[in-house]
mmCIF file of C-alpha atoms in Angstrom:
data_model
loop_
_atom_site.group_PDB
_atom_site.id
_atom_site.type_symbol
_atom_site.label_atom_id
_atom_site.label_comp_id
_atom_site.label_asym_id
_atom_site.label_seq_id
_atom_site.Cartn_x
_atom_site.Cartn_y
_atom_site.Cartn_z
ATOM 1 C CA TYR A 1 -26.793 -3.887 1.053
ATOM 2 C CA ALA A 2 -24.493 -1.404 -0.715
ATOM 3 C CA ARG A 3 -26.871 -0.798 -3.639
ATOM 4 C CA ARG A 4 -29.817 -0.369 -1.284
ATOM 5 C CA HIS A 5 -27.946 2.252 0.744
ATOM 6 C CA ALA A 6 -26.311 4.098 -2.170
ATOM 7 C CA VAL A 7 -29.041 6.656 -2.754
ATOM 8 C CA ARG A 8 -27.118 9.755 -3.775
ATOM 9 C CA GLU A 9 -26.354 10.527 -7.400
ATOM 10 C CA GLY A 10 -22.774 9.869 -8.409
ATOM 11 C CA ASN A 11 -22.216 6.883 -6.119
ATOM 12 C CA PRO A 12 -19.899 4.179 -7.396
ATOM 13 C CA ASP A 13 -20.956 1.010 -9.140
ATOM 14 C CA PHE A 14 -20.715 -2.191 -7.132
ATOM 15 C CA LEU A 15 -19.296 -5.309 -8.750
ATOM 16 C CA LEU A 16 -19.045 -8.860 -7.507
ATOM 17 C CA LEU A 17 -16.393 -10.712 -9.487
ATOM 18 C CA ASP A 18 -13.245 -12.755 -9.358
ATOM 19 C CA PHE A 19 -10.538 -10.126 -8.981
ATOM 20 C CA PHE A 20 -7.999 -12.295 -10.802
ATOM 21 C CA GLN A 21 -10.296 -12.704 -13.818
ATOM 22 C CA ASN A 22 -11.470 -9.156 -14.447
ATOM 23 C CA ALA A 23 -11.479 -7.370 -17.785
ATOM 24 C CA PHE A 24 -10.326 -3.978 -16.503
ATOM 25 C CA PRO A 25 -7.730 -2.329 -18.723
ATOM 26 C CA ASP A 26 -4.361 -1.312 -17.281
ATOM 27 C CA GLY A 27 -4.591 1.929 -15.294
ATOM 28 C CA ARG A 28 -8.402 1.940 -15.329
ATOM 29 C CA PHE A 29 -8.845 3.319 -11.803
ATOM 30 C CA ASP A 30 -7.599 6.408 -9.976
ATOM 31 C CA SER A 31 -7.684 4.388 -6.769
ATOM 32 C CA ALA A 32 -8.583 0.926 -5.525
ATOM 33 C CA PHE A 33 -8.950 -0.604 -2.111
ATOM 34 C CA SER A 34 -9.285 -4.019 -0.559
ATOM 35 C CA ILE A 35 -11.005 -4.486 2.781
ATOM 36 C CA GLU A 36 -10.523 -7.724 4.714
ATOM 37 C CA SER A 37 -9.913 -9.856 1.629
ATOM 38 C CA SER A 38 -6.204 -9.777 0.798
ATOM 39 C CA GLU A 39 -5.353 -12.078 3.684
ATOM 40 C CA HIS A 40 -7.570 -14.760 2.110
ATOM 41 C CA MET A 41 -5.901 -14.663 -1.320
ATOM 42 C CA ALA A 42 -4.120 -17.900 -2.184
ATOM 43 C CA ASP A 43 -1.610 -15.997 -4.357
ATOM 44 C CA LYS A 44 -0.823 -12.756 -2.543
ATOM 45 C CA PRO A 45 1.924 -11.614 -4.963
ATOM 46 C CA ALA A 46 -0.558 -11.974 -7.848
ATOM 47 C CA PHE A 47 -3.113 -9.958 -5.874
ATOM 48 C CA PHE A 48 -0.681 -7.072 -5.418
ATOM 49 C CA ARG A 49 0.417 -7.230 -9.062
ATOM 50 C CA GLU A 50 -3.219 -6.978 -10.146
ATOM 51 C CA MET A 51 -3.888 -4.037 -7.805
ATOM 52 C CA HIS A 52 -0.845 -2.310 -9.277
ATOM 53 C CA ARG A 53 -1.968 -3.075 -12.842
ATOM 54 C CA ILE A 54 -5.496 -1.659 -12.583
ATOM 55 C CA VAL A 55 -4.542 1.585 -10.764
ATOM 56 C CA ARG A 56 -3.271 4.394 -12.976
ATOM 57 C CA ARG A 57 0.271 5.668 -12.624
ATOM 58 C CA GLY A 58 0.285 8.104 -9.706
ATOM 59 C CA GLY A 59 -2.949 6.605 -8.359
ATOM 60 C CA ARG A 60 -3.457 5.050 -4.956
ATOM 61 C CA ALA A 61 -4.087 1.538 -3.736
ATOM 62 C CA ALA A 62 -5.001 0.766 -0.133
ATOM 63 C CA VAL A 63 -5.203 -2.601 1.575
ATOM 64 C CA PHE A 64 -6.949 -3.002 4.922
ATOM 65 C CA ALA A 65 -6.558 -6.369 6.645
ATOM 66 C CA TRP A 66 -7.701 -7.489 10.047
ATOM 67 C CA LEU A 67 -5.087 -9.797 11.482
ATOM 68 C CA ALA A 68 -5.680 -11.267 14.913
ATOM 69 C CA GLU A 69 -4.271 -13.988 17.112
ATOM 70 C CA ASP A 70 -5.668 -15.707 20.148
ATOM 71 C CA ARG A 71 -2.828 -14.155 22.113
ATOM 72 C CA PRO A 72 -1.143 -10.795 21.530
ATOM 73 C CA ALA A 73 2.449 -11.128 20.324
#
């Protein structure tokens, strides 16, 4: 879907991979984000360490998680 709808020049690359087994060097990205996936990670501390590792110093990481219950708290 993303590749099919990314028609403008300069759009990002799309990768499907195991986040914990990537080959990105430290500080590779200016920013990184996670949408509706962090809550499914078996090792959440490792997830946040990896996000921190791949984003350059002074960069930004954003995590968006949908958390719902049957009843409001």
